[in-house]
């Protein structure tokens, strides 16, 4: 296997800028390059697909549509739950991210859309659902994953363990 291009099963380090609606939402400038394990759903599918085959040092602009990014906005993906079902010591605020377990035992991320004394309305859309994502990415490193990374299905870096 040729290891000097981005391909499934390698850990990719990339510098990136994410622009949505003309505004920079996220960038590696502050935190440093992002590492991901290609082929393991670590990044949005539309970006990963365009990065396959890139070489170290290569950069690219990639536009990702909602269906290849964080999904289309789903107006039905809201749920109102009694406030009593949430931990009583939880400080609610709009936009708060919650881990919710559904009836099938699946973990899902939800965001508090609104709340009152009785009920909390949860939004199961990703905050970037429906958004067109414009990435500028540059591949700055490629390496084999460790056994632990393969086992976990994601990349580890020095100060970011899961
Ligand atoms: Zn891990």
mmCIF file with all atom_site columns, N, CA and C in Angstrom, residues 57-104:
data_model
loop_
_atom_site.group_PDB
_atom_site.id
_atom_site.type_symbol
_atom_site.label_atom_id
_atom_site.label_alt_id
_atom_site.label_comp_id
_atom_site.label_asym_id
_atom_site.label_entity_id
_atom_site.label_seq_id
_atom_site.pdbx_PDB_ins_code
_atom_site.Cartn_x
_atom_site.Cartn_y
_atom_site.Cartn_z
_atom_site.occupancy
_atom_site.B_iso_or_equiv
_atom_site.pdbx_formal_charge
_atom_site.auth_seq_id
_atom_site.auth_comp_id
_atom_site.auth_asym_id
_atom_site.auth_atom_id
_atom_site.pdbx_PDB_model_num
ATOM 1   N N  . UNK A 1 57  ? 1.206   18.152 2.006  1.00 0.00 ? 57  UNK A N  1
ATOM 2   C CA . UNK A 1 57  ? 1.553   19.460 1.475  1.00 0.00 ? 57  UNK A CA 1
ATOM 3   C C  . UNK A 1 57  ? 0.518   20.009 0.501  1.00 0.00 ? 57  UNK A C  1
ATOM 4   N N  . UNK A 1 58  ? -0.374  19.127 0.039  1.00 0.00 ? 58  UNK A N  1
ATOM 5   C CA . UNK A 1 58  ? -1.395  19.552 -0.924 1.00 0.00 ? 58  UNK A CA 1
ATOM 6   C C  . UNK A 1 58  ? -2.547  20.246 -0.179 1.00 0.00 ? 58  UNK A C  1
ATOM 7   N N  . UNK A 1 59  ? -3.074  21.296 -0.774 1.00 0.00 ? 59  UNK A N  1
ATOM 8   C CA . UNK A 1 59  ? -4.243  21.936 -0.189 1.00 0.00 ? 59  UNK A CA 1
ATOM 9   C C  . UNK A 1 59  ? -5.362  22.003 -1.209 1.00 0.00 ? 59  UNK A C  1
ATOM 10  N N  . UNK A 1 60  ? -6.577  22.224 -0.712 1.00 0.00 ? 60  UNK A N  1
ATOM 11  C CA . UNK A 1 60  ? -7.753  22.108 -1.574 1.00 0.00 ? 60  UNK A CA 1
ATOM 12  C C  . UNK A 1 60  ? -8.916  22.866 -0.948 1.00 0.00 ? 60  UNK A C  1
ATOM 13  N N  . UNK A 1 61  ? -9.741  23.461 -1.792 1.00 0.00 ? 61  UNK A N  1
ATOM 14  C CA . UNK A 1 61  ? -11.027 24.004 -1.348 1.00 0.00 ? 61  UNK A CA 1
ATOM 15  C C  . UNK A 1 61  ? -12.102 22.970 -1.639 1.00 0.00 ? 61  UNK A C  1
ATOM 16  N N  . UNK A 1 62  ? -12.913 22.689 -0.640 1.00 0.00 ? 62  UNK A N  1
ATOM 17  C CA . UNK A 1 62  ? -13.962 21.684 -0.794 1.00 0.00 ? 62  UNK A CA 1
ATOM 18  C C  . UNK A 1 62  ? -15.285 22.285 -0.337 1.00 0.00 ? 62  UNK A C  1
ATOM 19  N N  . UNK A 1 63  ? -16.297 22.207 -1.182 1.00 0.00 ? 63  UNK A N  1
ATOM 20  C CA . UNK A 1 63  ? -17.639 22.645 -0.800 1.00 0.00 ? 63  UNK A CA 1
ATOM 21  C C  . UNK A 1 63  ? -18.472 21.400 -0.536 1.00 0.00 ? 63  UNK A C  1
ATOM 22  N N  . UNK A 1 64  ? -19.062 21.335 0.647  1.00 0.00 ? 64  UNK A N  1
ATOM 23  C CA . UNK A 1 64  ? -19.822 20.154 1.058  1.00 0.00 ? 64  UNK A CA 1
ATOM 24  C C  . UNK A 1 64  ? -21.294 20.541 1.205  1.00 0.00 ? 64  UNK A C  1
ATOM 25  N N  . UNK A 1 65  ? -22.151 19.832 0.486  1.00 0.00 ? 65  UNK A N  1
ATOM 26  C CA . UNK A 1 65  ? -23.590 20.091 0.574  1.00 0.00 ? 65  UNK A CA 1
ATOM 27  C C  . UNK A 1 65  ? -24.128 19.525 1.889  1.00 0.00 ? 65  UNK A C  1
ATOM 28  N N  . UNK A 1 66  ? -25.301 20.003 2.333  1.00 0.00 ? 66  UNK A N  1
ATOM 29  C CA . UNK A 1 66  ? -25.838 19.513 3.615  1.00 0.00 ? 66  UNK A CA 1
ATOM 30  C C  . UNK A 1 66  ? -25.939 17.996 3.698  1.00 0.00 ? 66  UNK A C  1
ATOM 31  N N  . UNK A 1 67  ? -26.376 17.356 2.585  1.00 0.00 ? 67  UNK A N  1
ATOM 32  C CA . UNK A 1 67  ? -26.556 15.898 2.691  1.00 0.00 ? 67  UNK A CA 1
ATOM 33  C C  . UNK A 1 67  ? -25.231 15.150 2.850  1.00 0.00 ? 67  UNK A C  1
ATOM 34  N N  . UNK A 1 68  ? -24.124 15.789 2.433  1.00 0.00 ? 68  UNK A N  1
ATOM 35  C CA . UNK A 1 68  ? -22.800 15.189 2.642  1.00 0.00 ? 68  UNK A CA 1
ATOM 36  C C  . UNK A 1 68  ? -22.088 15.805 3.843  1.00 0.00 ? 68  UNK A C  1
ATOM 37  N N  . UNK A 1 69  ? -22.816 16.686 4.557  1.00 0.00 ? 69  UNK A N  1
ATOM 38  C CA . UNK A 1 69  ? -22.229 17.349 5.715  1.00 0.00 ? 69  UNK A CA 1
ATOM 39  C C  . UNK A 1 69  ? -22.955 16.927 6.978  1.00 0.00 ? 69  UNK A C  1
ATOM 40  N N  . UNK A 1 70  ? -23.677 17.871 7.597  1.00 0.00 ? 70  UNK A N  1
ATOM 41  C CA . UNK A 1 70  ? -24.352 17.582 8.854  1.00 0.00 ? 70  UNK A CA 1
ATOM 42  C C  . UNK A 1 70  ? -25.840 17.315 8.669  1.00 0.00 ? 70  UNK A C  1
ATOM 43  N N  . UNK A 1 71  ? -26.236 17.014 7.427  1.00 0.00 ? 71  UNK A N  1
ATOM 44  C CA . UNK A 1 71  ? -27.614 16.633 7.156  1.00 0.00 ? 71  UNK A CA 1
ATOM 45  C C  . UNK A 1 71  ? -28.496 17.829 6.845  1.00 0.00 ? 71  UNK A C  1
ATOM 46  N N  . UNK A 1 72  ? -29.618 17.521 6.204  1.00 0.00 ? 72  UNK A N  1
ATOM 47  C CA . UNK A 1 72  ? -30.619 18.558 5.953  1.00 0.00 ? 72  UNK A CA 1
ATOM 48  C C  . UNK A 1 72  ? -31.302 18.891 7.274  1.00 0.00 ? 72  UNK A C  1
ATOM 49  N N  . UNK A 1 73  ? -31.762 20.131 7.382  1.00 0.00 ? 73  UNK A N  1
ATOM 50  C CA . UNK A 1 73  ? -32.504 20.498 8.581  1.00 0.00 ? 73  UNK A CA 1
ATOM 51  C C  . UNK A 1 73  ? -33.840 19.760 8.575  1.00 0.00 ? 73  UNK A C  1
ATOM 52  N N  . UNK A 1 74  ? -34.159 19.106 9.670  1.00 0.00 ? 74  UNK A N  1
ATOM 53  C CA . UNK A 1 74  ? -35.383 18.320 9.781  1.00 0.00 ? 74  UNK A CA 1
ATOM 54  C C  . UNK A 1 74  ? -36.340 19.013 10.754 1.00 0.00 ? 74  UNK A C  1
ATOM 55  N N  . UNK A 1 75  ? -37.390 19.600 10.194 1.00 0.00 ? 75  UNK A N  1
ATOM 56  C CA . UNK A 1 75  ? -38.369 20.326 11.018 1.00 0.00 ? 75  UNK A CA 1
ATOM 57  C C  . UNK A 1 75  ? -39.144 19.434 11.969 1.00 0.00 ? 75  UNK A C  1
ATOM 58  N N  . UNK A 1 76  ? -39.029 18.109 11.774 1.00 0.00 ? 76  UNK A N  1
ATOM 59  C CA . UNK A 1 76  ? -39.730 17.171 12.652 1.00 0.00 ? 76  UNK A CA 1
ATOM 60  C C  . UNK A 1 76  ? -38.841 16.686 13.798 1.00 0.00 ? 76  UNK A C  1
ATOM 61  N N  . UNK A 1 77  ? -37.577 17.048 13.741 1.00 0.00 ? 77  UNK A N  1
ATOM 62  C CA . UNK A 1 77  ? -36.621 16.473 14.695 1.00 0.00 ? 77  UNK A CA 1
ATOM 63  C C  . UNK A 1 77  ? -36.594 17.248 16.011 1.00 0.00 ? 77  UNK A C  1
ATOM 64  N N  . UNK A 1 78  ? -37.780 17.467 16.543 1.00 0.00 ? 78  UNK A N  1
ATOM 65  C CA . UNK A 1 78  ? -37.901 18.153 17.829 1.00 0.00 ? 78  UNK A CA 1
ATOM 66  C C  . UNK A 1 78  ? -38.714 17.278 18.764 1.00 0.00 ? 78  UNK A C  1
ATOM 67  N N  . UNK A 1 79  ? -38.434 17.405 20.039 1.00 0.00 ? 79  UNK A N  1
ATOM 68  C CA . UNK A 1 79  ? -39.150 16.592 21.019 1.00 0.00 ? 79  UNK A CA 1
ATOM 69  C C  . UNK A 1 79  ? -39.317 17.427 22.278 1.00 0.00 ? 79  UNK A C  1
ATOM 70  N N  . UNK A 1 80  ? -40.548 17.424 22.795 1.00 0.00 ? 80  UNK A N  1
ATOM 71  C CA . UNK A 1 80  ? -40.791 18.128 24.045 1.00 0.00 ? 80  UNK A CA 1
ATOM 72  C C  . UNK A 1 80  ? -40.819 17.109 25.180 1.00 0.00 ? 80  UNK A C  1
ATOM 73  N N  . UNK A 1 81  ? -40.007 17.326 26.184 1.00 0.00 ? 81  UNK A N  1
ATOM 74  C CA . UNK A 1 81  ? -39.970 16.392 27.308 1.00 0.00 ? 81  UNK A CA 1
ATOM 75  C C  . UNK A 1 81  ? -40.264 17.149 28.595 1.00 0.00 ? 81  UNK A C  1
ATOM 76  N N  . UNK A 1 82  ? -40.927 16.470 29.542 1.00 0.00 ? 82  UNK A N  1
ATOM 77  C CA . UNK A 1 82  ? -41.166 17.113 30.833 1.00 0.00 ? 82  UNK A CA 1
ATOM 78  C C  . UNK A 1 82  ? -39.833 17.430 31.497 1.00 0.00 ? 82  UNK A C  1
ATOM 79  N N  . UNK A 1 83  ? -39.755 18.587 32.088 1.00 0.00 ? 83  UNK A N  1
ATOM 80  C CA . UNK A 1 83  ? -38.524 18.997 32.735 1.00 0.00 ? 83  UNK A CA 1
ATOM 81  C C  . UNK A 1 83  ? -38.114 18.013 33.830 1.00 0.00 ? 83  UNK A C  1
ATOM 82  N N  . UNK A 1 84  ? -39.109 17.362 34.425 1.00 0.00 ? 84  UNK A N  1
ATOM 83  C CA . UNK A 1 84  ? -38.841 16.409 35.510 1.00 0.00 ? 84  UNK A CA 1
ATOM 84  C C  . UNK A 1 84  ? -38.023 15.208 35.037 1.00 0.00 ? 84  UNK A C  1
ATOM 85  N N  . UNK A 1 85  ? -37.994 14.975 33.721 1.00 0.00 ? 85  UNK A N  1
ATOM 86  C CA . UNK A 1 85  ? -37.216 13.833 33.219 1.00 0.00 ? 85  UNK A CA 1
ATOM 87  C C  . UNK A 1 85  ? -35.722 14.135 33.128 1.00 0.00 ? 85  UNK A C  1
ATOM 88  N N  . UNK A 1 86  ? -35.368 15.402 33.276 1.00 0.00 ? 86  UNK A N  1
ATOM 89  C CA . UNK A 1 86  ? -33.956 15.771 33.236 1.00 0.00 ? 86  UNK A CA 1
ATOM 90  C C  . UNK A 1 86  ? -33.429 15.868 34.665 1.00 0.00 ? 86  UNK A C  1
ATOM 91  N N  . UNK A 1 87  ? -32.129 15.666 34.831 1.00 0.00 ? 87  UNK A N  1
ATOM 92  C CA . UNK A 1 87  ? -31.563 15.784 36.182 1.00 0.00 ? 87  UNK A CA 1
ATOM 93  C C  . UNK A 1 87  ? -31.919 17.142 36.808 1.00 0.00 ? 87  UNK A C  1
ATOM 94  N N  . UNK A 1 88  ? -32.333 17.109 38.076 1.00 0.00 ? 88  UNK A N  1
ATOM 95  C CA . UNK A 1 88  ? -32.838 18.342 38.700 1.00 0.00 ? 88  UNK A CA 1
ATOM 96  C C  . UNK A 1 88  ? -31.736 19.379 38.885 1.00 0.00 ? 88  UNK A C  1
ATOM 97  N N  . UNK A 1 89  ? -30.475 18.935 38.940 1.00 0.00 ? 89  UNK A N  1
ATOM 98  C CA . UNK A 1 89  ? -29.390 19.902 39.152 1.00 0.00 ? 89  UNK A CA 1
ATOM 99  C C  . UNK A 1 89  ? -28.846 20.446 37.828 1.00 0.00 ? 89  UNK A C  1
ATOM 100 N N  . UNK A 1 90  ? -29.478 20.082 36.720 1.00 0.00 ? 90  UNK A N  1
ATOM 101 C CA . UNK A 1 90  ? -28.995 20.547 35.428 1.00 0.00 ? 90  UNK A CA 1
ATOM 102 C C  . UNK A 1 90  ? -29.384 22.009 35.192 1.00 0.00 ? 90  UNK A C  1
ATOM 103 N N  . UNK A 1 91  ? -28.390 22.820 34.891 1.00 0.00 ? 91  UNK A N  1
ATOM 104 C CA . UNK A 1 91  ? -28.673 24.224 34.598 1.00 0.00 ? 91  UNK A CA 1
ATOM 105 C C  . UNK A 1 91  ? -29.003 24.370 33.125 1.00 0.00 ? 91  UNK A C  1
ATOM 106 N N  . UNK A 1 92  ? -30.256 24.587 32.854 1.00 0.00 ? 92  UNK A N  1
ATOM 107 C CA . UNK A 1 92  ? -30.698 24.655 31.463 1.00 0.00 ? 92  UNK A CA 1
ATOM 108 C C  . UNK A 1 92  ? -30.368 25.997 30.839 1.00 0.00 ? 92  UNK A C  1
ATOM 109 N N  . UNK A 1 93  ? -29.943 25.949 29.606 1.00 0.00 ? 93  UNK A N  1
ATOM 110 C CA . UNK A 1 93  ? -29.829 27.176 28.814 1.00 0.00 ? 93  UNK A CA 1
ATOM 111 C C  . UNK A 1 93  ? -30.044 26.819 27.357 1.00 0.00 ? 93  UNK A C  1
ATOM 112 N N  . UNK A 1 94  ? -30.531 27.779 26.608 1.00 0.00 ? 94  UNK A N  1
ATOM 113 C CA . UNK A 1 94  ? -30.768 27.552 25.185 1.00 0.00 ? 94  UNK A CA 1
ATOM 114 C C  . UNK A 1 94  ? -29.440 27.236 24.509 1.00 0.00 ? 94  UNK A C  1
ATOM 115 N N  . UNK A 1 95  ? -29.441 26.171 23.710 1.00 0.00 ? 95  UNK A N  1
ATOM 116 C CA . UNK A 1 95  ? -28.226 25.771 23.007 1.00 0.00 ? 95  UNK A CA 1
ATOM 117 C C  . UNK A 1 95  ? -27.416 24.718 23.746 1.00 0.00 ? 95  UNK A C  1
ATOM 118 N N  . UNK A 1 96  ? -27.789 24.446 24.988 1.00 0.00 ? 96  UNK A N  1
ATOM 119 C CA . UNK A 1 96  ? -27.067 23.427 25.764 1.00 0.00 ? 96  UNK A CA 1
ATOM 120 C C  . UNK A 1 96  ? -27.127 22.080 25.043 1.00 0.00 ? 96  UNK A C  1
ATOM 121 N N  . UNK A 1 97  ? -25.982 21.412 24.982 1.00 0.00 ? 97  UNK A N  1
ATOM 122 C CA . UNK A 1 97  ? -25.897 20.117 24.311 1.00 0.00 ? 97  UNK A CA 1
ATOM 123 C C  . UNK A 1 97  ? -26.141 19.004 25.319 1.00 0.00 ? 97  UNK A C  1
ATOM 124 N N  . UNK A 1 98  ? -27.016 18.077 24.964 1.00 0.00 ? 98  UNK A N  1
ATOM 125 C CA . UNK A 1 98  ? -27.354 16.980 25.865 1.00 0.00 ? 98  UNK A CA 1
ATOM 126 C C  . UNK A 1 98  ? -27.125 15.642 25.181 1.00 0.00 ? 98  UNK A C  1
ATOM 127 N N  . UNK A 1 99  ? -26.723 14.658 25.971 1.00 0.00 ? 99  UNK A N  1
ATOM 128 C CA . UNK A 1 99  ? -26.708 13.283 25.493 1.00 0.00 ? 99  UNK A CA 1
ATOM 129 C C  . UNK A 1 99  ? -28.015 12.637 25.911 1.00 0.00 ? 99  UNK A C  1
ATOM 130 N N  . UNK A 1 100 ? -28.771 12.179 24.936 1.00 0.00 ? 100 UNK A N  1
ATOM 131 C CA . UNK A 1 100 ? -30.085 11.620 25.210 1.00 0.00 ? 100 UNK A CA 1
ATOM 132 C C  . UNK A 1 100 ? -30.076 10.169 24.771 1.00 0.00 ? 100 UNK A C  1
ATOM 133 N N  . UNK A 1 101 ? -30.654 9.307  25.591 1.00 0.00 ? 101 UNK A N  1
ATOM 134 C CA . UNK A 1 101 ? -30.807 7.910  25.202 1.00 0.00 ? 101 UNK A CA 1
ATOM 135 C C  . UNK A 1 101 ? -32.251 7.690  24.780 1.00 0.00 ? 101 UNK A C  1
ATOM 136 N N  . UNK A 1 102 ? -32.446 7.225  23.550 1.00 0.00 ? 102 UNK A N  1
ATOM 137 C CA . UNK A 1 102 ? -33.825 7.045  23.072 1.00 0.00 ? 102 UNK A CA 1
ATOM 138 C C  . UNK A 1 102 ? -34.373 5.686  23.495 1.00 0.00 ? 102 UNK A C  1
ATOM 139 N N  . UNK A 1 103 ? -35.607 5.378  23.056 1.00 0.00 ? 103 UNK A N  1
ATOM 140 C CA . UNK A 1 103 ? -36.280 4.144  23.493 1.00 0.00 ? 103 UNK A CA 1
ATOM 141 C C  . UNK A 1 103 ? -35.499 2.900  23.088 1.00 0.00 ? 103 UNK A C  1
ATOM 142 N N  . UNK A 1 104 ? -34.749 3.000  21.994 1.00 0.00 ? 104 UNK A N  1
ATOM 143 C CA . UNK A 1 104 ? -33.979 1.845  21.541 1.00 0.00 ? 104 UNK A CA 1
ATOM 144 C C  . UNK A 1 104 ? -32.609 1.750  22.213 1.00 0.00 ? 104 UNK A C  1
#
